[in-house]
Structure formats: C-alpha cells, structure tokens
PDB file of C-alpha atoms in Angstrom:
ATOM      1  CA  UNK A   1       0.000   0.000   0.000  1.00 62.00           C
ATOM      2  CA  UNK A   2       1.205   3.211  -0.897  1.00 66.00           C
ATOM      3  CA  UNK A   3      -0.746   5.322   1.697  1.00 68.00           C
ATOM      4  CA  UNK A   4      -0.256   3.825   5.016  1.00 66.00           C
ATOM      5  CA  UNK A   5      -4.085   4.503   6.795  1.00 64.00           C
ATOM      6  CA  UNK A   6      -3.236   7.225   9.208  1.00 63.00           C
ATOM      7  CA  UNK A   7      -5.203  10.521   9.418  1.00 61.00           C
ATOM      8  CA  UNK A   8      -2.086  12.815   9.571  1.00 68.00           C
ATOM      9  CA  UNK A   9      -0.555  13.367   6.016  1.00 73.00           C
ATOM     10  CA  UNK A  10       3.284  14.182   6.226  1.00 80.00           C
ATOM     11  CA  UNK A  11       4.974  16.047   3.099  1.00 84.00           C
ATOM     12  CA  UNK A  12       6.281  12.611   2.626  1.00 85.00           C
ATOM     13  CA  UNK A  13       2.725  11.493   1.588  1.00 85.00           C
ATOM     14  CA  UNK A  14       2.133  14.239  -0.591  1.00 88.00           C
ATOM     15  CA  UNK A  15       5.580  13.785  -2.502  1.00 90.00           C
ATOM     16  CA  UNK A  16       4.900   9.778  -2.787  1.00 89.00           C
ATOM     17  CA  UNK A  17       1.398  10.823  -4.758  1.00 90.00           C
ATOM     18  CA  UNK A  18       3.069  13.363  -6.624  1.00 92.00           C
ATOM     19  CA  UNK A  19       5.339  11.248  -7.896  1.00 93.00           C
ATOM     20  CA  UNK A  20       3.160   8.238  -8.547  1.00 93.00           C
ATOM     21  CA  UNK A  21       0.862  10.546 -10.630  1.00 94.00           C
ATOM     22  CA  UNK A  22       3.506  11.964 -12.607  1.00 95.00           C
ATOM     23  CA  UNK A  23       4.379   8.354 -12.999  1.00 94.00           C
ATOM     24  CA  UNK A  24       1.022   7.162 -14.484  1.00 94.00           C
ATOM     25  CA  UNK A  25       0.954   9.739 -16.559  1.00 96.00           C
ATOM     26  CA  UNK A  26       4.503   9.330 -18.349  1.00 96.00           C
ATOM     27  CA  UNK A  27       4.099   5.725 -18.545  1.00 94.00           C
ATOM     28  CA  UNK A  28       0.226   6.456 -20.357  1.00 95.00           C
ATOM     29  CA  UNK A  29       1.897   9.244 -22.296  1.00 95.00           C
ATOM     30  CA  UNK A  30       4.574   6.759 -23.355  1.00 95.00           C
ATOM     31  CA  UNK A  31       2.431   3.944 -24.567  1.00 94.00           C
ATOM     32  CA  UNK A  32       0.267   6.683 -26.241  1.00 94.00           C
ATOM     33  CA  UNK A  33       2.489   8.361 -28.141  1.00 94.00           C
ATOM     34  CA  UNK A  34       4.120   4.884 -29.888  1.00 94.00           C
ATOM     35  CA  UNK A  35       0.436   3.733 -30.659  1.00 93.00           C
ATOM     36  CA  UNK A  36      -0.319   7.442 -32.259  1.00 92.00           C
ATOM     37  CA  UNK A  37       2.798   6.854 -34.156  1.00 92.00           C
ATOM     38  CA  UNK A  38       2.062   3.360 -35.320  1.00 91.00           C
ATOM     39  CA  UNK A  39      -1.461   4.770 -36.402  1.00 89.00           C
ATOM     40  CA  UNK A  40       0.160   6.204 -39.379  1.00 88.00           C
ATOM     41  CA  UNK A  41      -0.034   2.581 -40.770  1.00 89.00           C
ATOM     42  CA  UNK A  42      -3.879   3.027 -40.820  1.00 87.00           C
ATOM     43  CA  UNK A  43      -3.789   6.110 -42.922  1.00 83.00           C
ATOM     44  CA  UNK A  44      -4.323   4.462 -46.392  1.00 87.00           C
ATOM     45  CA  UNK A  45      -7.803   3.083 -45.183  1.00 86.00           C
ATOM     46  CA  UNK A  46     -10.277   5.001 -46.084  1.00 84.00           C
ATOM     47  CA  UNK A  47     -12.522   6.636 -42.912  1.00 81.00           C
ATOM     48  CA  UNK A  48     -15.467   4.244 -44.107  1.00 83.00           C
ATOM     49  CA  UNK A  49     -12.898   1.182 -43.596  1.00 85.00           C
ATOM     50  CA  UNK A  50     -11.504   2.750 -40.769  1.00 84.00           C
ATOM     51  CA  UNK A  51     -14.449   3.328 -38.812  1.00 83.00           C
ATOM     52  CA  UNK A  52     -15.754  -0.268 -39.529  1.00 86.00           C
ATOM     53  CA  UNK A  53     -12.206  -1.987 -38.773  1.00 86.00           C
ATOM     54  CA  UNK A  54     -12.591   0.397 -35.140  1.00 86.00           C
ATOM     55  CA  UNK A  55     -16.331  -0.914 -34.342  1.00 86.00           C
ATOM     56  CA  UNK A  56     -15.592  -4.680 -35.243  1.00 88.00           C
ATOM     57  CA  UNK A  57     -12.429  -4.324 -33.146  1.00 88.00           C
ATOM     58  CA  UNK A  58     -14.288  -2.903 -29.814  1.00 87.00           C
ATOM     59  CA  UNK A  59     -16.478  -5.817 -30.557  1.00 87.00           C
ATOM     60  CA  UNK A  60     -14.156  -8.348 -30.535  1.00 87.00           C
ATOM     61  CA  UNK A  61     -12.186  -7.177 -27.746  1.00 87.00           C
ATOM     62  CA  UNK A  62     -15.847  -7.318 -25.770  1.00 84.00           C
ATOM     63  CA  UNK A  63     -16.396 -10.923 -26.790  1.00 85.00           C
ATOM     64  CA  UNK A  64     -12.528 -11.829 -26.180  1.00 83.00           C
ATOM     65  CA  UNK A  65     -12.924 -10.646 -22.136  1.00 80.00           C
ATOM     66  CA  UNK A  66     -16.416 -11.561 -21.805  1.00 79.00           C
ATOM     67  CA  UNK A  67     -18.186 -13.318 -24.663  1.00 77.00           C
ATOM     68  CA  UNK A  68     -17.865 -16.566 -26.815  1.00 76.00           C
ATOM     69  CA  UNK A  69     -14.254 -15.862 -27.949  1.00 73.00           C
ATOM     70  CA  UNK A  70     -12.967 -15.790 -24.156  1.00 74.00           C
ATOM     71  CA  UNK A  71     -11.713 -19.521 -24.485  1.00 75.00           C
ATOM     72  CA  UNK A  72     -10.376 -18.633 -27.881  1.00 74.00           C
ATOM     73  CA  UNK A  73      -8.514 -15.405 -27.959  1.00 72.00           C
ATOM     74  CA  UNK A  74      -6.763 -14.062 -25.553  1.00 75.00           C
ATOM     75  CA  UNK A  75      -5.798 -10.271 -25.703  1.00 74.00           C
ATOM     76  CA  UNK A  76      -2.407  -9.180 -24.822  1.00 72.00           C
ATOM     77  CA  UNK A  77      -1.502  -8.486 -21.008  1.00 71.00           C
ATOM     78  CA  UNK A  78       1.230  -9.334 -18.788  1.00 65.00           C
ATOM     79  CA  UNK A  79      -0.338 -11.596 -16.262  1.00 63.00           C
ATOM     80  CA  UNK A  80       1.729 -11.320 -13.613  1.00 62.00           C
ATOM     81  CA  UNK A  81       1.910  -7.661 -10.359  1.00 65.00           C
ATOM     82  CA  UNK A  82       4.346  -5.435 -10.117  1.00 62.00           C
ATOM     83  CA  UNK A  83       7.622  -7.072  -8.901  1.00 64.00           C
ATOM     84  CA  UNK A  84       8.346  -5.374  -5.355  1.00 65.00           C
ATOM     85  CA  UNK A  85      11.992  -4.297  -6.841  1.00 65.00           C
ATOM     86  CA  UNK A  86      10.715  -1.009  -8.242  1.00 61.00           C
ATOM     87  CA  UNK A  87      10.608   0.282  -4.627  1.00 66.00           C
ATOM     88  CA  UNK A  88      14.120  -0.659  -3.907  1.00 65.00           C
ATOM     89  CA  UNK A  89      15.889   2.667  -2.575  1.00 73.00           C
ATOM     90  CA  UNK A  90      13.187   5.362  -2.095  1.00 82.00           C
ATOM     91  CA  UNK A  91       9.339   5.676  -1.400  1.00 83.00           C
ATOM     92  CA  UNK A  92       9.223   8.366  -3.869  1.00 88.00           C
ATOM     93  CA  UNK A  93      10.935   7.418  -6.766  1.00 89.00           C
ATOM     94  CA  UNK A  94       9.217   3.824  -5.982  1.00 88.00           C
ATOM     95  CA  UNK A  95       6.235   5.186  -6.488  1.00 90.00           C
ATOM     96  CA  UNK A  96       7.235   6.746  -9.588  1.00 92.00           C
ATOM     97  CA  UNK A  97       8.200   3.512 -11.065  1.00 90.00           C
ATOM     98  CA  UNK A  98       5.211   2.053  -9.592  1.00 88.00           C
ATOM     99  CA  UNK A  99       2.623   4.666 -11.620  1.00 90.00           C
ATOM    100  CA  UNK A 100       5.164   4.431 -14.386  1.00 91.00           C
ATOM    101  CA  UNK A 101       4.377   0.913 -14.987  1.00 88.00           C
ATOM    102  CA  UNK A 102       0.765   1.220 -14.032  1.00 87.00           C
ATOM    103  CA  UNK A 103       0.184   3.863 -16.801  1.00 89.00           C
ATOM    104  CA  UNK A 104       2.233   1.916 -19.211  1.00 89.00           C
ATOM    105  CA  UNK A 105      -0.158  -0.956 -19.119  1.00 81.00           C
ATOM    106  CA  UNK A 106       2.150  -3.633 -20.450  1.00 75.00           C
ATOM    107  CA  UNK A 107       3.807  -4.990 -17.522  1.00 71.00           C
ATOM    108  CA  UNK A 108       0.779  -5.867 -14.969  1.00 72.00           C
ATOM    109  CA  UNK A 109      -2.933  -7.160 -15.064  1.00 71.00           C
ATOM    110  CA  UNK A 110      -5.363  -4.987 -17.395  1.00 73.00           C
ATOM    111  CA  UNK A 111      -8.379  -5.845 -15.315  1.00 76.00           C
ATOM    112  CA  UNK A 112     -10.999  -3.786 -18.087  1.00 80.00           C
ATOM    113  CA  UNK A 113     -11.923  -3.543 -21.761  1.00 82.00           C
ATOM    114  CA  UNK A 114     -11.145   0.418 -21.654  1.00 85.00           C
ATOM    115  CA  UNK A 115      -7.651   0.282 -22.394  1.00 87.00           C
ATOM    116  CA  UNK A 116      -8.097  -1.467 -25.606  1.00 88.00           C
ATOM    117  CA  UNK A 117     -10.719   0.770 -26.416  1.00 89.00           C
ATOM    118  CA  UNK A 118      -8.156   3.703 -26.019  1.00 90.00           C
ATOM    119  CA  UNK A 119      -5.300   2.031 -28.169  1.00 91.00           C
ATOM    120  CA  UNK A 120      -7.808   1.387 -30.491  1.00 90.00           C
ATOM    121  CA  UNK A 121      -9.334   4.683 -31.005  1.00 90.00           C
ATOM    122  CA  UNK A 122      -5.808   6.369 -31.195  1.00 90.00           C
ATOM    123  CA  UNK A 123      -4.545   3.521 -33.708  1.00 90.00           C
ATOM    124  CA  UNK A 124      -7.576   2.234 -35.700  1.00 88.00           C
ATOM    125  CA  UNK A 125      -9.594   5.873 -35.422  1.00 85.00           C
ATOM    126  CA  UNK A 126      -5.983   8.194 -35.842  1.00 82.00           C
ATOM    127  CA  UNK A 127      -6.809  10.663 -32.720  1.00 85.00           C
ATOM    128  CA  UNK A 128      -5.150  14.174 -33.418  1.00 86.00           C
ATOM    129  CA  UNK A 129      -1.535  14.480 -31.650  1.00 88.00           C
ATOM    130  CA  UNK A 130      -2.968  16.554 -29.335  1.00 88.00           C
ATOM    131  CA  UNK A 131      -6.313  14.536 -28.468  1.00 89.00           C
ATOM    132  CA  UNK A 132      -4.151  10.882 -28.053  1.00 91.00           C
ATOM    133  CA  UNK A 133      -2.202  13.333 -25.004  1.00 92.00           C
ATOM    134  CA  UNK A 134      -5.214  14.428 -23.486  1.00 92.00           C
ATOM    135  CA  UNK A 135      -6.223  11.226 -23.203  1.00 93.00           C
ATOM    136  CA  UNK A 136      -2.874   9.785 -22.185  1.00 95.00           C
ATOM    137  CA  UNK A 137      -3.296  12.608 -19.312  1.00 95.00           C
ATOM    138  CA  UNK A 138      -6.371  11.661 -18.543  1.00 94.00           C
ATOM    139  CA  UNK A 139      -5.768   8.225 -18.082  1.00 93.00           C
ATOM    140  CA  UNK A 140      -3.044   8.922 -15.901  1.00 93.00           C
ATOM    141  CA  UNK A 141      -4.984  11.199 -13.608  1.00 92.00           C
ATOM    142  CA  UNK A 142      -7.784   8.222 -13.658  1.00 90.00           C
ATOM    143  CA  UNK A 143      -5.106   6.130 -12.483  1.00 89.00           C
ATOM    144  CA  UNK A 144      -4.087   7.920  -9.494  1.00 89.00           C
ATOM    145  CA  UNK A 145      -7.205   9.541  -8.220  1.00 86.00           C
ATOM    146  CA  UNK A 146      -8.313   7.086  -6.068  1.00 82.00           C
ATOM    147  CA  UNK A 147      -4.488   7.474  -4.247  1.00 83.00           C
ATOM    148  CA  UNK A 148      -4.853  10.872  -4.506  1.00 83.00           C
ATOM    149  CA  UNK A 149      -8.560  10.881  -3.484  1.00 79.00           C
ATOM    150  CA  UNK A 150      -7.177   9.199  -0.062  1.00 78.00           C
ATOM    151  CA  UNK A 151      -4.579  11.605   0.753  1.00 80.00           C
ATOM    152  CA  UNK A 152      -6.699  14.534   0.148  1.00 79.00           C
ATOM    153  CA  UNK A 153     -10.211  13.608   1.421  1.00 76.00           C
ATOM    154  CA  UNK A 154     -10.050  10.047   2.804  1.00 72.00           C
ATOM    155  CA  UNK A 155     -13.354  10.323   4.208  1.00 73.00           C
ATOM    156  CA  UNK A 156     -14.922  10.032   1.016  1.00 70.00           C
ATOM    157  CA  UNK A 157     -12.990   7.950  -0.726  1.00 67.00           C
ATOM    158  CA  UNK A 158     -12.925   5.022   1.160  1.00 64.00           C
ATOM    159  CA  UNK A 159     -17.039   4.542   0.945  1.00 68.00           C
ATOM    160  CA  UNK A 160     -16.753   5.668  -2.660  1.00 69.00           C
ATOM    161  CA  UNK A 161     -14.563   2.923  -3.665  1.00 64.00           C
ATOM    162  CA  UNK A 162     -16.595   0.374  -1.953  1.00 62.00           C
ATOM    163  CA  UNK A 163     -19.741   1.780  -3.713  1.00 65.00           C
ATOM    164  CA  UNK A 164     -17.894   1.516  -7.065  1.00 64.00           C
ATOM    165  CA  UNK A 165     -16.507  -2.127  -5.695  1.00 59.00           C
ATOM    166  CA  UNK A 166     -20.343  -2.587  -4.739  1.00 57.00           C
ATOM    167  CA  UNK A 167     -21.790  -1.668  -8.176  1.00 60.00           C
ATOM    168  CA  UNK A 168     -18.582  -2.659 -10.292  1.00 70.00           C
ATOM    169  CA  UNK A 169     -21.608  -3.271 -13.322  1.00 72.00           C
ATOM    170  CA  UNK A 170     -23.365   0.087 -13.587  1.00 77.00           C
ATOM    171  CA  UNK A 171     -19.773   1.935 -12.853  1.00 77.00           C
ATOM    172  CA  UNK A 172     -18.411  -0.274 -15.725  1.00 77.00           C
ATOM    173  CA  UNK A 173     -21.594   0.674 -18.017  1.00 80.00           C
ATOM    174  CA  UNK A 174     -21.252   4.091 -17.357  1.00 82.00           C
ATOM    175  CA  UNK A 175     -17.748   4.382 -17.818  1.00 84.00           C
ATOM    176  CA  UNK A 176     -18.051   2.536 -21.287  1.00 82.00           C
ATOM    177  CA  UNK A 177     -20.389   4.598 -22.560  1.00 85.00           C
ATOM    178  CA  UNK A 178     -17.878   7.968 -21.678  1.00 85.00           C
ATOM    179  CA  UNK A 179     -15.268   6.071 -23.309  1.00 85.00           C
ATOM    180  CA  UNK A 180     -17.230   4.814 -26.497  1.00 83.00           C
ATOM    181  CA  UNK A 181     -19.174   8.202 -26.707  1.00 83.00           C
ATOM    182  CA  UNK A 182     -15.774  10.137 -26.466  1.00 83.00           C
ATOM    183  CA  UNK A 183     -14.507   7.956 -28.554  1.00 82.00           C
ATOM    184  CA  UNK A 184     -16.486   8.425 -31.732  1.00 79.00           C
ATOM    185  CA  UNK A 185     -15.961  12.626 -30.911  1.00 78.00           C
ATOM    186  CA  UNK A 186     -12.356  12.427 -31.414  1.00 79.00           C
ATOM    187  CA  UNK A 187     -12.063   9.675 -34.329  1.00 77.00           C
ATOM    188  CA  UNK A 188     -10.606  11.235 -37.657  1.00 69.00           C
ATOM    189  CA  UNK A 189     -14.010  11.335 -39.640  1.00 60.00           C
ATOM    190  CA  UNK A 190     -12.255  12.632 -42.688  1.00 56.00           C
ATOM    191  CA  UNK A 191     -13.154  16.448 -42.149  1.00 50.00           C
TER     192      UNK A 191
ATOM    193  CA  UNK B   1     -13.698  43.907 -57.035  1.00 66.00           C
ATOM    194  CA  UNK B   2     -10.792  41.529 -56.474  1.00 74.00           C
ATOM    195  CA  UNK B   3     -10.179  43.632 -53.184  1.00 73.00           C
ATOM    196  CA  UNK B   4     -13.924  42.762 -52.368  1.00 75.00           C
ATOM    197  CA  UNK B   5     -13.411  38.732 -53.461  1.00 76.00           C
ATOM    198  CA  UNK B   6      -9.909  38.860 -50.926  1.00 74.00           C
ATOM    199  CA  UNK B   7     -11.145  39.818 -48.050  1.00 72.00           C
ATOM    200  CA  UNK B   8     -14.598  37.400 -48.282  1.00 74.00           C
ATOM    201  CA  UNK B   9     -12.510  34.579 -49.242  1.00 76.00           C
ATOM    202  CA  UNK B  10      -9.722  35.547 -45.882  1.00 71.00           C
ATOM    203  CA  UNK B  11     -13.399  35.815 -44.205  1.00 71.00           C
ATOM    204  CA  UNK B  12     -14.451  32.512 -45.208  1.00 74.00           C
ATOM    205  CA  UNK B  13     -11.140  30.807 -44.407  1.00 71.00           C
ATOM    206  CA  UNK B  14     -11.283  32.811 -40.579  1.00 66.00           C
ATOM    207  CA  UNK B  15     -14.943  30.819 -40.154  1.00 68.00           C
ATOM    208  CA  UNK B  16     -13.366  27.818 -40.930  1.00 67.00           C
ATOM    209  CA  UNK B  17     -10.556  27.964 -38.864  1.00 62.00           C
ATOM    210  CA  UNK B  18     -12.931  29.574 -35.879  1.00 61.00           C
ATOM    211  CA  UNK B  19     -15.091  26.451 -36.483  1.00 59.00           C
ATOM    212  CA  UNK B  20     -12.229  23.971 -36.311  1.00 60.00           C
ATOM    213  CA  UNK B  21     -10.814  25.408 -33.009  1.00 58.00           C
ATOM    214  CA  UNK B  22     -13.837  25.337 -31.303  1.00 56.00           C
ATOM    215  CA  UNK B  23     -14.442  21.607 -32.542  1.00 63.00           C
ATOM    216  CA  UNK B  24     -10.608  20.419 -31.109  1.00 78.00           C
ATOM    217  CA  UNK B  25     -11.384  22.244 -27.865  1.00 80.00           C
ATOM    218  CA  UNK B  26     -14.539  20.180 -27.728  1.00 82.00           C
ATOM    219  CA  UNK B  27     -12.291  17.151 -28.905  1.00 84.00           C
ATOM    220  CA  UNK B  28      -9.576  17.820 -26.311  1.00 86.00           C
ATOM    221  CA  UNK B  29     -12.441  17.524 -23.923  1.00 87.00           C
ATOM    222  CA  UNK B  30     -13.868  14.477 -25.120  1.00 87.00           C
ATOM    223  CA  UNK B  31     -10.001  12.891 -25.377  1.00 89.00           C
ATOM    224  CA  UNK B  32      -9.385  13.946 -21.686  1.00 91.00           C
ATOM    225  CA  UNK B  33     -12.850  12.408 -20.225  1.00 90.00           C
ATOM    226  CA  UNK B  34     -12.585   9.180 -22.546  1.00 91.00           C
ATOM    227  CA  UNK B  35      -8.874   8.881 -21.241  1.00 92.00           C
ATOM    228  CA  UNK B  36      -9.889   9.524 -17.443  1.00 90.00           C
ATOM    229  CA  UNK B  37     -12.806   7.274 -17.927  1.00 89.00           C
ATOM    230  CA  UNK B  38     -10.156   4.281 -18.957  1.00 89.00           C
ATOM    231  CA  UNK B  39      -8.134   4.638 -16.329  1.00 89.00           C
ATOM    232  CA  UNK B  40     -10.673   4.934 -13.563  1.00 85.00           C
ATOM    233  CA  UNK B  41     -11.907   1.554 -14.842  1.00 84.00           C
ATOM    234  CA  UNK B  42      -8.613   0.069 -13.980  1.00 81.00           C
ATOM    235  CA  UNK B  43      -7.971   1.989 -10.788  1.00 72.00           C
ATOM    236  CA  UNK B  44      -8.826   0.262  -7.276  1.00 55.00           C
ATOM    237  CA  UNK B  45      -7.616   0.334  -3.838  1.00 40.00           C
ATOM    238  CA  UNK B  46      -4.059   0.866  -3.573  1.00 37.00           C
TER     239      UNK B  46
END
C-alpha cells in the first residue's frame, strides 16, 4: 500500500502521490504516443474502412474478455503484479516507477476492456496528436485519483470505492459509454 | 472587385478555422474524459 491509513498526512505522503501521478501519466503518455505513431499505418484506409475496422475491433475485444471468444482469444496483457523491486531505494521514486508501470499498461494485469478501447481509437480511429495526449493525461490522472482521493479527502474515498466495488456493473456501463461516446468525438471522420 | 473577393474569401477561411478550433477544444475535452474514464476503470484500492 502506498498510503499507510493514518489521518495525519506528512509532506512525505504528498511527494509519494506526486510522484506516482507523474508516474502514471509518463508511462500512459509513453504507450500513447508509440500507438499514435504506429497509427500512421492506418492512414491508407479510407474513414469508411476505418471506422468499420474500429467498431468490429471494440467488438471483438468485448467478446474476447467476456463473450464466446474468451476460451479462444486471448488479448495481450502481462499476467503477472508489479515485482516489489521497483521500490528498492526510495518511497518516492518507488512510487514513480510504480505509476510508471501502471500507466504503461504492459507490464501488470489490465483488469478492463477500456484500455483497448483507447489504443484502439488512437490507432484504428488516428486521434489528433494533441487529443491521443489528453487522453494519455487523462488516463493517468484516472489512475491515481483514487491514491490521490485518499490523501486529500479520505473520508470520502474510502465509501466511494466500496460503492464503485459494490456496483462494479453500472460503474463499468457508465464508464463505457464515456469512453465509447468520447470515442467516436475524437475519431478522424475525414473532415 | 478583387479587393472585395480577398477579403470574403480571408473571411471565409477565418470561419473555418474559428469552427475547427472550437471543434478540437470540444475534442480535447472528449479525449481527456474518454482517457480519465479508462483509467478509472482500472484503478482500485491501492
């Protein structure tokens, strides 16, 4: 645990959740940035092709986790936590490592569907430059708000969590549908 | 008069470009919720 459970927040604390959100967010900018650049691959399809390639690929990434083709095809991830080595030496720059490899995605569990979706819409779709780092941002900050959440009002986050734990489902649905929604928004449409 | 014809056509193009700003601010938007969205569904107790 990053956060030990104590009420009184040191600078210490502050510094380790500093550093393990600038850490999810290079590692998501990182893995971002080489799928925007292998996008360019995609640019001879047309945006008819491209959009139908995009829609049959959430779909089969859908019924790869949780459908008929989850016996069949298995989508990349590295099944297997953290090793404990990245917090040799210090808490901070062990928690840097830590969100590093978090936001990367590649070297630990991928426990949802969303991160596929992502890689696809910035590969399949071609997302601008500048929309594939928002989003890289944004999934770091989604990474580390729930750390951040409990050094900064641990009150609420604890029930939170459990209420998300609780309703895993709906928060899953809903969280989709920002995703796919967003999704189509940013997609190259040809304009 | 060609004067007339420049500055419409530099008009036209300043719509354009007005319209496609305010449609990547809206898409910068839409990246940064779709990315935070992604990695909330990963994020648990830590």
């Amino acid at each position: 645990m990053l956060l030990p459970p104590h009420r009184r927040r040191s600078l210490l604390d502050y510094r380790i959740v500093g550093a393990y959100l600038s850490g999810t967010t290079a590692g998501a900018l990182l893995t971002a940035l080489a799928v925007w650049i292998a996008s360019g691959f995609t640019e001879p399809l047309s945006v008819s092709v491209r959009m139908a390639v995009l829609v049959a690929g959430l779909v089969l990434v859908v019924l790869s986790r949780h459908g008929a083709f989850a016996d069949v095809i298995r989508l990349p991830e590295a099944k297997r936590q953290i090793p404990a080595e990245v917090f040799g030496g210090s808490l901070v720059r062990g928690a840097f490592r830590f969100g590093f490899e978090l936001g990367t995605g590649v070297r630990t569990y991928v426990s949802s569907v969303m991160p596929y979706f992502l890689l696809l819409i910035v590969l399949v779709g071609r997302a601008t430059l500048a929309d594939t780092v928002a989003m890289a941002l944004g999934f770091g900050l989604g990474r580390a708000l729930p750390l951040g959440g409990q050094l900064l009002a641990p009150d609420r986050v604890a029930p939170l969590v459990a209420a998300f734990g609780e309703r895993s489902r709906t928060a899953g649905g809903v969280l989709g549908i920002i995703v796919l929604a967003g999704g189509f928004a940013i997609v190259d449409r040809g304009y | 008069m060609p004067l007339i014809a420049l500055v419409e056509q530099i008009s036209s193009w300043a719509d354009a470009v007005q319209f496609q700003a305010l449609s990547s601010q809206a898409a910068l938007v839409a990246a940064l919720a779709v990315g935070l969205a992604g990695g909330l569904s990963l994020s648990g107790s830590i």
